[in-house]
Amino acid sequence: YVITEGSLVYDDFDVSAACAAGFQGEAEVGCCQRPGAPYHLYGCAAIPRSPCGNWTVEKVEAFLLGLQSLAEDLTRHFQLVASLSNVTALPWIPAAQRASDR
């Protein structure tokens, strides 16, 4: 809770609260039962977290865009390596054929 205490005097009680970061709901302050007793806070609950982290739609979309960009970069690099290595000039061997058939 984020608490603002204006007055703790029983007849002039003035305390407000808001939910802290990571919590949701409507914070409420319950006045004390008698002078000198503590006041009560309620109404906020922890925001549930996914076991996979706190992923939002925006974060997932950004992650996917990053993966797509990485895949495009890798494709360009592999094409460059293939063109520079002149793989077609290598002698054919059965093991290479089996590997390429997978």
mmCIF file of C-alpha atoms in Angstrom:
data_model
loop_
_atom_site.group_PDB
_atom_site.id
_atom_site.type_symbol
_atom_site.label_atom_id
_atom_site.label_comp_id
_atom_site.label_asym_id
_atom_site.label_seq_id
_atom_site.Cartn_x
_atom_site.Cartn_y
_atom_site.Cartn_z
ATOM 1 C CA TYR A 1 0.000 0.000 0.000
ATOM 2 C CA VAL A 2 0.972 3.611 -0.576
ATOM 3 C CA ILE A 3 -0.377 5.439 2.472
ATOM 4 C CA THR A 4 -1.016 9.140 3.002
ATOM 5 C CA GLU A 5 -1.645 10.047 6.634
ATOM 6 C CA GLY A 6 -3.307 13.437 7.018
ATOM 7 C CA SER A 7 -4.479 13.017 10.614
ATOM 8 C CA LEU A 8 -4.372 10.093 13.014
ATOM 9 C CA VAL A 9 -6.532 11.847 15.585
ATOM 10 C CA TYR A 10 -9.550 9.625 16.245
ATOM 11 C CA ASP A 11 -12.211 12.347 15.763
ATOM 12 C CA ASP A 12 -10.417 13.835 12.744
ATOM 13 C CA PHE A 13 -9.104 10.635 11.126
ATOM 14 C CA ASP A 14 -7.752 11.316 7.625
ATOM 15 C CA VAL A 15 -5.783 8.500 5.999
ATOM 16 C CA SER A 16 -5.910 7.457 2.371
ATOM 17 C CA ALA A 17 -4.233 4.648 0.499
ATOM 18 C CA ALA A 18 -3.585 3.353 -3.001
ATOM 19 C CA CYS A 19 -2.407 -0.003 -4.228
ATOM 20 C CA ALA A 20 1.368 -0.223 -4.585
ATOM 21 C CA ALA A 21 3.109 -1.296 -7.778
ATOM 22 C CA GLY A 22 2.511 -4.983 -8.458
ATOM 23 C CA PHE A 23 -0.898 -4.891 -6.771
ATOM 24 C CA GLN A 24 -4.385 -4.193 -8.074
ATOM 25 C CA GLY A 25 -7.768 -3.301 -6.642
ATOM 26 C CA GLU A 26 -9.218 -0.362 -4.736
ATOM 27 C CA ALA A 27 -7.313 0.407 -1.568
ATOM 28 C CA GLU A 28 -9.476 1.253 1.407
ATOM 29 C CA VAL A 29 -8.633 2.392 4.904
ATOM 30 C CA GLY A 30 -10.688 1.196 7.853
ATOM 31 C CA CYS A 31 -10.706 3.577 10.794
ATOM 32 C CA CYS A 32 -9.527 2.198 14.111
ATOM 33 C CA GLN A 33 -12.095 0.701 16.478
ATOM 34 C CA ARG A 34 -11.066 2.986 19.337
ATOM 35 C CA PRO A 35 -8.524 5.775 19.916
ATOM 36 C CA GLY A 36 -4.978 4.434 19.826
ATOM 37 C CA ALA A 37 -5.868 1.225 17.962
ATOM 38 C CA PRO A 38 -4.359 0.598 14.512
ATOM 39 C CA TYR A 39 -6.282 1.373 11.358
ATOM 40 C CA HIS A 40 -6.787 -1.345 8.743
ATOM 41 C CA LEU A 41 -5.867 -1.486 5.070
ATOM 42 C CA TYR A 42 -7.627 -3.702 2.566
ATOM 43 C CA GLY A 43 -8.702 -3.967 -1.052
ATOM 44 C CA CYS A 44 -5.395 -4.620 -2.840
ATOM 45 C CA ALA A 45 -4.237 -7.997 -4.086
ATOM 46 C CA ALA A 46 -1.019 -9.034 -5.773
ATOM 47 C CA ILE A 47 -1.242 -9.136 -9.544
ATOM 48 C CA PRO A 48 -0.967 -12.832 -10.492
ATOM 49 C CA ARG A 49 2.222 -13.712 -12.300
ATOM 50 C CA SER A 50 2.480 -16.304 -14.995
ATOM 51 C CA PRO A 51 4.969 -19.129 -14.365
ATOM 52 C CA CYS A 52 6.574 -17.997 -17.630
ATOM 53 C CA GLY A 53 7.071 -14.429 -16.460
ATOM 54 C CA ASN A 54 4.997 -11.339 -16.875
ATOM 55 C CA TRP A 55 4.457 -11.502 -20.661
ATOM 56 C CA THR A 56 2.063 -9.067 -22.260
ATOM 57 C CA VAL A 57 0.757 -9.214 -25.818
ATOM 58 C CA GLU A 58 3.066 -6.321 -26.699
ATOM 59 C CA LYS A 59 6.113 -8.114 -25.270
ATOM 60 C CA VAL A 60 5.286 -11.321 -27.160
ATOM 61 C CA GLU A 61 4.809 -9.397 -30.423
ATOM 62 C CA ALA A 62 8.140 -7.579 -29.949
ATOM 63 C CA PHE A 63 9.860 -10.891 -29.163
ATOM 64 C CA LEU A 64 8.428 -12.488 -32.324
ATOM 65 C CA LEU A 65 9.536 -9.537 -34.454
ATOM 66 C CA GLY A 66 13.026 -9.940 -33.003
ATOM 67 C CA LEU A 67 13.023 -13.652 -33.856
ATOM 68 C CA GLN A 68 11.858 -12.947 -37.412
ATOM 69 C CA SER A 69 14.615 -10.383 -37.853
ATOM 70 C CA LEU A 70 17.186 -12.849 -36.506
ATOM 71 C CA ALA A 71 15.940 -15.561 -38.898
ATOM 72 C CA GLU A 72 16.243 -13.172 -41.846
ATOM 73 C CA ASP A 73 19.783 -12.177 -40.785
ATOM 74 C CA LEU A 74 20.813 -15.832 -40.415
ATOM 75 C CA THR A 75 19.372 -16.690 -43.816
ATOM 76 C CA ARG A 76 21.372 -13.877 -45.429
ATOM 77 C CA HIS A 77 24.555 -14.978 -43.635
ATOM 78 C CA PHE A 78 24.071 -18.645 -44.603
ATOM 79 C CA GLN A 79 23.492 -17.644 -48.213
ATOM 80 C CA LEU A 80 26.680 -15.577 -48.138
ATOM 81 C CA VAL A 81 28.686 -18.428 -46.601
ATOM 82 C CA ALA A 82 27.299 -20.872 -49.165
ATOM 83 C CA SER A 83 28.201 -18.560 -52.048
ATOM 84 C CA LEU A 84 31.724 -17.993 -50.700
ATOM 85 C CA SER A 85 32.429 -21.631 -49.884
ATOM 86 C CA ASN A 86 31.504 -23.030 -53.304
ATOM 87 C CA VAL A 87 30.095 -26.197 -51.762
ATOM 88 C CA THR A 88 29.235 -27.607 -55.195
ATOM 89 C CA ALA A 89 32.971 -27.986 -55.924
ATOM 90 C CA LEU A 90 33.367 -30.536 -53.108
ATOM 91 C CA PRO A 91 33.445 -34.246 -54.051
ATOM 92 C CA TRP A 92 30.243 -36.177 -53.480
ATOM 93 C CA ILE A 93 30.268 -38.751 -50.677
ATOM 94 C CA PRO A 94 27.385 -40.987 -49.497
ATOM 95 C CA ALA A 95 27.480 -39.601 -45.930
ATOM 96 C CA ALA A 96 26.913 -36.066 -47.254
ATOM 97 C CA GLN A 97 23.951 -37.283 -49.285
ATOM 98 C CA ARG A 98 22.371 -38.973 -46.226
ATOM 99 C CA ALA A 99 22.832 -35.792 -44.190
ATOM 100 C CA SER A 100 21.205 -33.657 -46.846
ATOM 101 C CA ASP A 101 18.241 -36.089 -47.109
ATOM 102 C CA ARG A 102 17.227 -35.508 -43.474
#
